[in-house]
Coordinates of C-alpha atoms in Angstrom, one line a residue:
M24 CA 55.7 120.4 117.2
G25 CA 54.0 121.8 120.6
A26 CA 55.3 125.8 122.6
I27 CA 58.0 124.9 124.8
R28 CA 56.0 125.3 128.3
P29 CA 57.2 124.7 131.8
L30 CA 56.9 121.4 133.1
P31 CA 53.8 121.0 136.2
D32 CA 55.7 121.3 139.2
L33 CA 54.7 117.8 140.3
L34 CA 56.0 117.0 136.6
V35 CA 59.4 118.5 137.1
N36 CA 59.0 115.8 141.5
Q37 CA 58.9 113.1 139.5
I38 CA 61.9 113.7 136.8
A39 CA 64.0 115.3 140.0
A40 CA 62.5 111.1 141.8
G41 CA 64.5 109.4 139.5
E42 CA 67.9 110.9 140.1
V43 CA 67.7 111.0 143.7
V44 CA 65.4 108.3 144.6
E45 CA 65.7 105.6 142.5
R46 CA 64.7 102.3 144.7
P47 CA 63.9 102.4 148.6
A48 CA 67.1 102.6 149.4
A49 CA 67.2 105.7 148.4
A50 CA 64.8 107.0 149.4
L51 CA 65.7 105.1 152.8
K52 CA 69.6 106.8 153.3
E53 CA 68.2 110.3 152.1
L54 CA 66.2 109.9 155.3
I55 CA 67.9 108.5 157.4
E56 CA 70.9 112.2 156.7
N57 CA 68.2 113.7 157.5
S58 CA 67.8 112.8 161.1
I59 CA 71.5 112.7 162.1
D60 CA 71.8 116.6 160.4
A61 CA 68.7 116.5 162.8
A62 CA 70.7 116.1 165.8
A63 CA 69.2 112.7 166.9
T64 CA 70.8 110.4 168.7
Q65 CA 68.8 107.2 167.8
I66 CA 67.2 106.6 164.7
D67 CA 65.1 103.6 164.0
V68 CA 64.1 102.8 161.3
D69 CA 61.4 100.0 159.9
V70 CA 61.6 98.4 156.0
A71 CA 58.3 96.5 154.7
G72 CA 58.5 94.2 151.6
G73 CA 62.1 96.1 150.9
G74 CA 61.7 99.1 151.2
I75 CA 58.1 98.6 148.9
K76 CA 55.7 98.2 150.7
R77 CA 57.1 100.9 153.8
V78 CA 60.1 102.7 154.9
R79 CA 59.6 104.7 158.4
V80 CA 62.3 106.4 159.7
A81 CA 61.5 107.6 163.5
D82 CA 64.4 110.2 165.3
D83 CA 64.9 111.8 168.5
G84 CA 65.9 114.6 166.4
A85 CA 65.7 118.4 166.8
G86 CA 62.7 117.9 164.9
I87 CA 60.4 120.8 162.8
D88 CA 58.3 123.6 163.3
R89 CA 54.6 123.2 162.1
E90 CA 55.0 126.1 160.1
D91 CA 58.4 124.7 158.5
L92 CA 56.1 121.3 157.4
A93 CA 55.3 122.3 154.5
F94 CA 58.5 124.0 153.1
A95 CA 60.3 120.5 153.9
V96 CA 58.4 118.6 151.3
A97 CA 58.5 121.8 148.9
R98 CA 61.0 121.5 146.2
H99 CA 64.7 123.3 146.6
A100 CA 63.8 124.1 150.7
T101 CA 66.6 124.0 153.0
S102 CA 67.6 125.2 156.7
K103 CA 71.2 123.7 155.7
I104 CA 72.4 126.4 152.9
A105 CA 71.8 129.9 152.2
T106 CA 73.9 131.4 150.2
P107 CA 76.1 130.1 147.0
S108 CA 79.4 130.5 149.1
D109 CA 77.9 127.5 151.6
L110 CA 77.8 125.1 148.7
E111 CA 81.7 125.8 149.3
A112 CA 82.1 124.3 152.6
I113 CA 79.2 122.0 153.3
G114 CA 79.6 120.6 156.4
T115 CA 76.1 118.7 156.8
L116 CA 74.9 115.1 154.4
G117 CA 72.0 116.7 153.3
F118 CA 71.6 120.8 151.0
R119 CA 69.9 120.4 147.8
G120 CA 66.0 120.3 149.6
E121 CA 64.8 118.5 147.4
A122 CA 65.3 115.2 148.4
L123 CA 61.3 114.7 151.0
A124 CA 59.8 116.3 147.4
S125 CA 61.1 114.0 145.3
I126 CA 59.7 111.1 147.7
A127 CA 56.8 112.3 148.4
A128 CA 55.7 112.8 145.4
V129 CA 56.0 108.9 144.3
S130 CA 55.0 107.9 147.1
R131 CA 51.9 108.6 150.4
F132 CA 54.3 110.1 152.5
A133 CA 53.2 110.8 155.4
I134 CA 56.1 113.5 158.6
A135 CA 55.5 113.9 161.8
S136 CA 57.4 116.4 164.2
R137 CA 57.9 118.3 167.2
A138 CA 60.0 121.0 167.6
S139 CA 62.3 120.9 170.4
G140 CA 60.7 123.0 173.2
K141 CA 57.5 123.4 171.8
P142 CA 54.2 121.9 173.8
H143 CA 52.7 119.5 170.9
A144 CA 53.4 117.8 167.6
W145 CA 51.7 118.4 163.5
R146 CA 51.9 116.0 161.2
L147 CA 51.7 116.5 157.4
E148 CA 50.3 114.1 154.4
V149 CA 51.4 113.6 151.2
E150 CA 49.0 112.0 148.6
G151 CA 51.3 111.2 145.7
G152 CA 52.2 115.0 145.3
T153 CA 49.1 115.8 146.5
V154 CA 49.8 117.9 149.9
Q155 CA 47.5 118.1 152.8
P156 CA 46.5 120.4 155.7
V157 CA 48.7 120.3 158.9
M158 CA 46.9 118.6 161.6
P159 CA 48.0 117.6 165.2
A160 CA 49.5 114.6 165.8
A161 CA 51.0 112.7 169.2
L162 CA 54.5 112.5 169.3
A163 CA 57.2 112.4 172.4
S164 CA 59.9 113.8 170.2
G165 CA 61.3 114.3 166.5
T166 CA 60.3 113.2 163.6
T167 CA 59.3 110.5 162.6
V168 CA 58.4 110.0 158.5
T169 CA 56.8 107.3 157.0
I170 CA 57.1 106.2 152.8
E171 CA 54.1 103.7 151.6
E172 CA 54.1 102.6 148.0
L173 CA 57.2 103.7 146.1
F174 CA 56.6 104.6 142.4
F175 CA 52.9 103.3 143.2
N176 CA 51.6 106.6 140.5
T177 CA 54.9 106.1 138.4
P178 CA 54.1 102.7 137.2
A179 CA 56.6 102.6 134.3
R180 CA 59.2 103.4 137.3
R181 CA 57.3 100.8 139.3
K182 CA 58.4 97.9 137.3
F183 CA 62.1 99.2 137.0
L184 CA 61.8 97.7 140.5
R185 CA 63.9 95.0 141.5
T186 CA 63.1 91.7 143.6
E187 CA 62.3 91.8 147.4
P188 CA 65.4 90.2 148.3
T189 CA 67.8 92.5 146.2
E190 CA 65.6 95.6 147.3
W191 CA 66.1 94.7 150.7
A192 CA 69.6 93.8 150.1
H193 CA 70.6 97.9 149.3
C194 CA 68.2 98.8 151.9
E195 CA 70.6 97.0 154.6
E196 CA 73.5 98.8 152.7
A197 CA 72.8 101.7 152.8
F198 CA 71.5 101.3 156.9
T199 CA 75.1 99.9 157.7
R200 CA 77.1 102.4 155.4
L201 CA 75.4 105.3 157.4
A202 CA 75.4 103.5 161.0
L203 CA 79.5 102.5 160.5
A204 CA 80.1 106.2 159.6
H205 CA 78.3 107.9 163.0
P206 CA 78.8 105.4 165.4
H207 CA 77.9 108.4 167.7
V208 CA 73.8 107.6 167.2
G209 CA 72.2 104.7 168.0
F210 CA 70.1 102.8 165.6
T211 CA 67.8 100.4 165.6
L212 CA 66.8 98.1 162.3
H213 CA 63.4 95.9 161.4
H214 CA 62.6 94.4 158.5
N215 CA 59.3 93.0 157.9
G216 CA 58.2 93.0 161.4
R217 CA 61.4 91.5 162.5
P218 CA 64.4 92.2 164.1
Q219 CA 67.6 92.7 162.0
Q220 CA 70.3 95.5 164.3
R221 CA 70.1 97.0 167.9
L222 CA 73.0 99.4 168.0
L223 CA 73.7 101.5 170.5
A224 CA 76.0 104.4 170.7
S225 CA 79.5 104.0 170.8
G226 CA 83.2 104.3 169.4
R227 CA 84.4 103.4 165.8
R228 CA 85.9 99.6 167.1
A229 CA 81.9 98.7 169.1
R230 CA 80.4 99.6 165.9
V231 CA 82.9 98.2 163.4
D232 CA 82.4 94.6 165.8
A233 CA 78.3 94.9 165.4
L234 CA 78.4 94.9 161.8
L235 CA 81.7 93.4 160.0
G236 CA 82.2 91.2 162.9
A237 CA 84.5 90.4 166.0
S238 CA 87.3 89.3 163.1
F239 CA 87.3 92.3 161.2
A240 CA 88.9 94.5 163.5
A241 CA 90.9 91.9 165.2
N242 CA 93.2 90.6 161.9
A243 CA 93.2 94.4 161.1
A244 CA 95.8 97.1 160.8
T245 CA 95.3 100.4 163.0
V246 CA 95.0 103.2 160.7
D247 CA 95.7 107.0 162.4
A248 CA 97.6 109.6 160.8
E249 CA 97.1 113.5 160.9
A250 CA 98.3 116.0 158.4
G251 CA 98.0 119.3 157.2
G252 CA 95.0 119.4 158.1
L253 CA 93.9 116.0 157.5
A254 CA 93.4 112.9 159.1
I255 CA 92.8 109.9 158.3
E256 CA 91.2 106.6 161.1
G257 CA 90.6 103.4 161.0
L258 CA 91.0 99.9 160.1
A259 CA 92.5 98.8 157.4
V260 CA 92.8 94.0 157.5
R261 CA 96.1 92.6 156.8
P262 CA 96.9 90.6 153.9
A263 CA 97.3 88.2 155.8
Y264 CA 93.6 87.9 156.2
A265 CA 92.1 89.1 153.2
T266 CA 89.4 87.5 151.8
Q267 CA 88.1 87.3 148.2
A268 CA 84.4 89.1 149.6
S269 CA 84.3 92.4 147.9
G270 CA 81.9 93.8 150.5
A271 CA 83.4 95.0 153.5
Q272 CA 84.9 98.0 152.1
Y273 CA 83.9 101.5 153.3
L274 CA 85.7 104.5 153.8
F275 CA 84.2 107.9 154.9
V276 CA 84.9 111.4 154.5
N277 CA 83.2 113.9 156.9
G278 CA 80.9 111.0 157.9
R279 CA 79.7 110.7 154.3
F280 CA 80.1 107.4 152.8
V281 CA 82.4 107.8 149.5
R282 CA 82.9 105.9 145.9
D283 CA 86.1 108.0 144.7
R284 CA 88.3 107.1 142.5
V285 CA 91.6 109.2 143.7
L286 CA 90.7 107.2 147.2
S287 CA 89.8 104.2 146.3
H288 CA 93.7 103.8 143.8
A289 CA 96.0 105.2 147.1
L290 CA 94.3 102.0 149.2
R291 CA 95.2 99.9 146.1
E292 CA 98.8 100.8 145.8
A293 CA 98.8 100.7 149.4
Y294 CA 98.2 97.3 149.7
R295 CA 100.5 97.0 145.8
D296 CA 102.8 94.0 146.2
V297 CA 101.7 92.2 149.7
L298 CA 97.8 91.6 148.9
H299 CA 97.8 87.8 147.4
H300 CA 96.0 88.3 143.7
D301 CA 93.1 87.0 144.6
R302 CA 92.4 88.4 147.6
L303 CA 90.8 92.0 148.1
P304 CA 91.0 94.4 150.4
S305 CA 89.0 95.1 153.8
Y306 CA 89.0 98.1 155.3
A307 CA 86.6 101.3 157.5
L308 CA 88.5 104.2 157.3
W309 CA 87.5 107.3 158.5
I310 CA 88.7 111.0 156.7
T311 CA 88.2 114.4 158.4
I312 CA 88.8 117.8 155.6
D313 CA 88.6 120.8 155.5
P314 CA 84.9 121.0 153.9
R315 CA 86.1 123.8 151.8
R316 CA 88.9 121.2 150.0
V317 CA 85.7 118.7 148.8
D318 CA 83.3 119.9 146.3
V319 CA 79.9 117.4 147.6
N320 CA 77.8 118.6 144.9
V321 CA 78.8 116.4 142.6
H322 CA 76.3 114.0 141.9
P323 CA 72.7 113.3 142.3
Q324 CA 73.8 110.3 145.2
K325 CA 76.0 112.9 147.1
T326 CA 78.8 109.1 146.7
E327 CA 81.0 111.1 144.8
V328 CA 83.4 114.2 146.0
R329 CA 85.8 116.1 144.0
F330 CA 89.4 116.9 146.3
R331 CA 90.9 120.6 145.6
D332 CA 94.2 119.0 146.1
A333 CA 93.7 115.7 145.2
G334 CA 96.8 114.6 144.9
A335 CA 98.1 115.7 148.0
I336 CA 95.1 113.1 149.5
H337 CA 96.3 110.7 147.0
Q338 CA 99.5 110.3 149.5
F339 CA 98.5 111.2 152.4
V340 CA 96.1 108.1 152.2
R341 CA 98.3 105.7 150.5
H342 CA 101.8 106.4 153.0
A343 CA 98.6 106.6 156.0
V344 CA 98.0 103.2 155.4
E345 CA 100.9 101.4 154.0
R346 CA 102.9 102.0 157.3
A347 CA 99.6 100.9 159.4
L348 CA 100.3 97.6 157.2
A349 CA 104.0 97.8 157.6
S350 CA 103.6 98.3 161.6
T351 CA 106.4 101.0 161.0
A352 CA 105.6 104.8 162.3
R353 CA 108.6 105.5 159.3
E354 CA 108.2 107.2 156.5
Q355 CA 109.1 105.4 153.1
P356 CA 110.9 108.4 150.9
A357 CA 110.0 109.5 147.4
V358 CA 113.4 109.7 145.3
S359 CA 113.2 108.7 142.3
A360 CA 115.8 105.7 141.6
A361 CA 117.8 107.5 139.5
D362 CA 118.5 110.5 142.2
R363 CA 119.3 108.0 144.6
L364 CA 121.7 106.6 141.4
G365 CA 122.9 109.8 140.9
L366 CA 121.4 109.0 137.0
A367 CA 118.7 111.7 136.5
A368 CA 120.0 112.0 132.7
A369 CA 118.6 108.3 132.7
Q370 CA 115.2 108.2 130.3
V371 CA 111.6 108.0 131.2
P372 CA 108.8 108.2 129.8
P373 CA 107.0 111.6 129.0
L374 CA 103.9 113.5 130.3
G375 CA 105.9 114.5 133.7
L376 CA 105.4 110.8 135.0
P377 CA 106.7 110.2 138.8
R378 CA 110.0 108.3 138.6
T379 CA 109.8 104.7 140.9
T380 CA 110.2 105.5 144.3
A381 CA 113.0 104.0 146.0
G382 CA 110.6 102.5 148.2
E383 CA 109.0 100.3 145.5
A384 CA 112.5 100.2 143.5
G385 CA 114.7 99.6 146.6
R386 CA 113.3 95.4 147.3
T387 CA 115.5 93.5 150.1
Q388 CA 117.7 90.9 148.2
Q389 CA 116.3 88.2 146.2
S390 CA 117.3 85.8 143.2
F391 CA 118.3 87.3 139.6
A392 CA 116.5 85.1 138.0
L393 CA 117.8 84.9 134.0
G394 CA 114.3 84.5 131.5
T395 CA 116.2 83.6 128.5
N396 CA 119.0 80.8 127.3
E397 CA 120.8 83.2 124.3
P398 CA 124.4 84.3 125.0
S399 CA 125.3 87.8 125.0
P400 CA 126.6 88.1 122.1
F401 CA 123.4 87.3 120.6
Y402 CA 121.7 90.2 121.6
A403 CA 125.5 92.4 120.7
R404 CA 124.4 91.6 117.0
L405 CA 120.9 92.2 117.0
F406 CA 121.7 96.1 118.3
G407 CA 126.3 96.9 119.1
R408 CA 127.2 99.5 120.8
S409 CA 125.2 103.4 121.3
A410 CA 126.2 106.4 123.1
D411 CA 123.7 108.0 124.8
A412 CA 119.4 107.8 123.3
P413 CA 117.9 110.7 122.3
T414 CA 115.1 111.6 125.0
G415 CA 111.9 112.9 125.4
S416 CA 109.6 109.7 123.1
A417 CA 107.3 107.6 124.0
L418 CA 109.4 104.3 123.4
P419 CA 112.9 104.8 123.1
E420 CA 114.2 106.3 119.8
T421 CA 116.8 103.5 119.0
G422 CA 116.4 103.7 115.3
D423 CA 115.5 99.7 115.6
E424 CA 112.3 97.5 114.9
H425 CA 112.3 96.3 118.5
P426 CA 113.1 99.7 120.8
L427 CA 112.2 98.2 123.5
G428 CA 114.9 95.7 122.8
F429 CA 114.8 92.0 123.6
A430 CA 115.0 90.4 127.5
L431 CA 117.7 89.3 129.1
A432 CA 115.8 88.2 132.9
Q433 CA 113.5 89.1 135.1
L434 CA 113.7 90.6 138.6
H435 CA 112.9 89.2 141.4
G436 CA 109.6 88.2 139.8
I437 CA 108.2 92.4 139.1
Y438 CA 111.4 93.6 136.7
I439 CA 111.3 92.6 133.0
L440 CA 115.5 93.6 131.6
A441 CA 115.5 93.6 128.8
Q442 CA 118.6 95.8 126.6
N443 CA 118.2 97.6 123.5
R444 CA 120.2 100.2 121.3
A445 CA 121.0 102.6 123.6
G446 CA 120.9 100.3 126.6
L447 CA 119.1 99.1 129.6
V448 CA 115.3 98.8 129.7
L449 CA 113.3 97.8 133.1
V450 CA 109.5 97.1 132.8
D451 CA 107.6 97.1 135.6
M452 CA 105.7 93.9 134.0
H453 CA 102.8 93.9 136.4
A454 CA 101.7 97.7 135.2
A455 CA 102.7 97.2 131.1
H456 CA 100.6 94.3 130.6
E457 CA 97.7 95.9 132.5
R458 CA 98.3 99.2 129.8
V459 CA 98.4 96.9 127.3
V460 CA 95.2 94.4 128.7
Y461 CA 92.7 98.3 129.1
E462 CA 93.5 99.5 125.7
R463 CA 92.4 96.1 124.4
L464 CA 89.2 96.5 126.6
K465 CA 88.7 99.6 125.2
S466 CA 88.7 99.1 121.9
S467 CA 86.3 96.2 122.1
V468 CA 83.8 97.6 124.3
G469 CA 82.2 100.3 122.3
T470 CA 80.0 97.1 121.0
R471 CA 80.6 94.4 123.4
V472 CA 82.6 91.9 124.4
P473 CA 82.9 88.5 123.0
V474 CA 82.1 86.3 125.8
Q475 CA 84.8 83.2 126.5
P476 CA 82.8 80.5 127.5
L477 CA 84.1 78.2 130.9
L478 CA 84.1 74.8 130.6
V479 CA 84.1 74.4 135.0
P480 CA 81.5 77.6 136.2
A481 CA 83.6 79.3 138.8
T482 CA 81.4 79.7 141.8
F483 CA 81.8 81.5 144.8
A484 CA 79.8 82.3 148.3
A485 CA 79.1 86.1 148.1
E486 CA 77.6 89.4 149.4
P487 CA 73.4 89.6 149.3
V488 CA 74.2 92.9 147.9
D489 CA 76.6 91.3 145.5
V490 CA 73.3 88.7 144.3
A491 CA 71.4 91.5 144.4
A492 CA 73.9 93.6 141.5
A493 CA 74.4 90.8 139.6
D494 CA 70.6 90.0 138.9
E495 CA 70.0 93.5 138.5
H496 CA 72.7 94.1 135.7
A497 CA 72.8 91.2 133.2
D498 CA 72.6 93.1 130.4
T499 CA 75.6 95.4 131.7
L500 CA 76.8 93.0 132.8
V501 CA 76.6 90.6 129.4
Q502 CA 78.2 94.2 127.7
L503 CA 81.0 93.8 129.0
G504 CA 81.7 90.4 128.6
F505 CA 80.2 88.1 131.3
E506 CA 77.4 85.8 131.8
L507 CA 76.8 85.2 135.3
S508 CA 74.0 83.1 137.2
V509 CA 72.7 83.1 140.7
L510 CA 72.6 79.9 142.9
G511 CA 71.6 81.2 146.0
P512 CA 71.3 83.8 148.5
S513 CA 75.1 84.1 148.7
T514 CA 76.1 81.8 146.0
L515 CA 77.4 82.9 142.1
A516 CA 78.5 80.9 139.6
V517 CA 81.0 82.1 136.9
R518 CA 80.0 80.8 133.6
G519 CA 81.8 83.0 131.3
V520 CA 84.6 85.6 131.7
P521 CA 85.8 88.4 129.1
A522 CA 88.2 87.3 126.1
P523 CA 90.8 89.1 126.7
L524 CA 90.4 88.3 130.3
A525 CA 90.6 84.4 129.5
D526 CA 93.5 83.6 131.5
A527 CA 92.8 86.0 135.0
D528 CA 90.5 84.2 138.1
A529 CA 87.0 84.4 137.0
A530 CA 85.6 84.6 140.9
A531 CA 87.8 87.4 141.1
L532 CA 87.5 89.8 138.6
A533 CA 83.9 89.0 138.7
R534 CA 83.8 90.3 142.2
S535 CA 85.8 93.8 140.3
V536 CA 83.3 94.2 139.0
L537 CA 80.6 93.9 140.6
L538 CA 81.6 95.9 143.5
E539 CA 82.0 98.9 140.6
I540 CA 78.3 98.8 138.5
R541 CA 76.7 98.8 142.9
E542 CA 78.3 101.8 143.0
F543 CA 78.7 103.3 139.7
G544 CA 74.3 101.4 138.0
G545 CA 74.2 99.7 135.3
S546 CA 74.0 101.5 131.6
Q547 CA 75.8 104.4 134.0
A548 CA 77.7 103.1 134.8
L549 CA 78.9 102.0 131.4
A550 CA 78.6 105.7 129.9
S551 CA 80.0 107.8 133.0
H552 CA 82.9 104.9 134.1
A553 CA 83.5 102.9 131.6
D554 CA 87.3 103.7 132.0
E555 CA 87.5 103.2 135.8
I556 CA 85.4 99.8 135.2
L557 CA 87.9 98.8 132.5
A558 CA 90.3 99.9 134.4
T559 CA 89.6 97.1 137.5
M560 CA 89.5 94.6 134.7
A561 CA 92.4 95.4 133.5
C562 CA 94.6 94.9 137.0
H563 CA 93.2 91.5 137.8
A564 CA 93.5 90.9 134.2
A565 CA 97.6 92.2 134.6
V566 CA 100.7 89.6 135.3
R567 CA 101.0 89.7 139.2
A568 CA 104.1 89.9 140.9
N569 CA 106.2 86.6 141.7
R570 CA 105.0 85.4 138.3
S571 CA 107.9 84.0 136.6
L572 CA 107.6 84.2 132.6
T573 CA 109.8 82.9 130.2
G574 CA 111.9 84.8 128.3
A575 CA 109.6 84.2 125.4
E576 CA 106.7 85.3 127.2
M577 CA 108.8 88.3 128.5
N578 CA 109.9 88.9 125.0
A579 CA 105.6 89.0 123.8
L580 CA 105.4 91.5 126.5
L581 CA 108.3 93.7 124.9
R582 CA 106.3 93.7 121.7
E583 CA 103.0 94.4 122.5
M584 CA 103.9 97.1 124.5
E585 CA 105.1 97.9 121.1
A586 CA 102.5 98.4 119.8
T587 CA 100.0 99.2 122.2
E588 CA 98.7 103.3 122.5
R589 CA 100.7 105.2 125.6
A590 CA 101.8 101.9 127.2
G591 CA 104.8 105.1 128.7
Q592 CA 102.5 105.0 131.2
C593 CA 99.8 102.7 133.7
N594 CA 96.3 103.1 133.4
H595 CA 97.6 104.6 137.8
G596 CA 99.3 107.3 136.0
R597 CA 103.0 105.1 136.8
P598 CA 105.5 104.7 134.2
T599 CA 105.6 101.6 132.5
W600 CA 109.6 101.5 131.8
Y601 CA 113.1 103.3 132.6
Q602 CA 115.9 103.7 130.1
L603 CA 118.8 103.7 131.2
T604 CA 121.7 104.3 128.5
L605 CA 124.6 103.5 127.8
A606 CA 126.5 106.7 128.7
D607 CA 124.4 106.7 132.0
L608 CA 126.2 103.1 132.6
D609 CA 129.5 104.2 132.0
R610 CA 128.7 107.7 134.0
L611 CA 128.0 104.9 136.8
F612 CA 131.1 102.9 136.9
M613 CA 133.3 105.4 136.0
R614 CA 134.4 104.2 132.4
G615 CA 136.2 106.9 130.9
R616 CA 137.3 109.2 133.8

């Protein structure tokens, strides 16, 4: 065993490149962000060979002085932060000062710049980490950075790059995100010498039309809300126009594209009960928040954030989008169903979970569909009358083999009404089944989720970035229980699904998982974000609202809940059941008074 010694700077930079710049799209993202931070009004992007051969970004921003060029490619050298306190309120897209150094260490790199007000431009070249002397250059203004032959000196890393179409799909997506986030900046995009985009500086609506299509905005509700130092603006496609495509989900926080669990769940909740189960929400939303209330220094790629008050952010985003989709400015009061009925003593799942809101419980009058044909004396013989039931347990302590009782009926296609020894149990069937499926998946993902082959493959139209993700992360998909194949540049086929989810919509399930994987990364997704991916799978596989269940199906779900850990809450923290005791009901109807 050799002595411990510091690593050479070149090796340190190459290691850092694996985190910051794992593919051409990541390098492109870093360069465009630097241009935006330099107050550029025009950014021109030229890509060749999917970015493997060349990535060039030219801007008309503030530029870099000659004496600062060498610092631009030095590790941890930046003009964007100076003190530890600056990390608590980051107002720029870049801030770590390591991206250019990491890129230059694994490519043939050149940067030319002319600082504002200076008469001359200067150029610096770096060959695989070796910095050359600064030379004069011809440049009217701004900065031009050129990256050629990415990973040419690290063969082990280069072999992990995918095909040119796959890498180009990732580059195009990175460009789209940044161009959407900053519509006040003009952009052009070329690939292999062919023009792909020409975007004039504009407002958000015009930029959405240009990148997502005019039908996106035409079929979307306008989201515009502000409260407590928070603001959200943008477009959310109305449920009637939602499609099965998973590409159009863009969420920006202070001009930064983010993939945040809190915000994603808030948006799913906003669309809950109004979106058909095989459709996915589409949106382009810009959130503005005090930089001191959000931490962006969480992940090397800076797409994950952490909010100081995640609960408040969640409620704000959810209600703003709900109101927009409902075309009403009235916010539903956050009053529990029990409080509205005057039954504050009713038993709810423990752990301080929120009670069902009036907006979720107060449905318009619909049919009350009986789910079983058993006469009521059958239940009387099973239970008999009991007074109040103990509170604070994961399941009602009825002293019975089946504490959740037996199904009486299904209400609004959403709730199961069951009778147990203590009284009446209300079950949110989707939330309950979601937890059951989630726990089942968690128990099998430790090794490999078994695959259920499909007799007839489910084919579906896919975004190029989804096709790239399916090809790139095939091993991860197999580990999750999926068998996917690429049929064409915009077509995928699902040939097998996770066995525990055999009855789910195969295409919709595959789309959702691809969306998760392409954001988090393959093996990294399973290591760091397994719970989110499994929760998404469980949500799609769970029974949906407005599905009629037979008595046998409802009772089977109750039995599964009783055998499942943490069955009192769904994967997102909502309660799955609600107990009304006979004493509660007696008080409601003033019996004995």
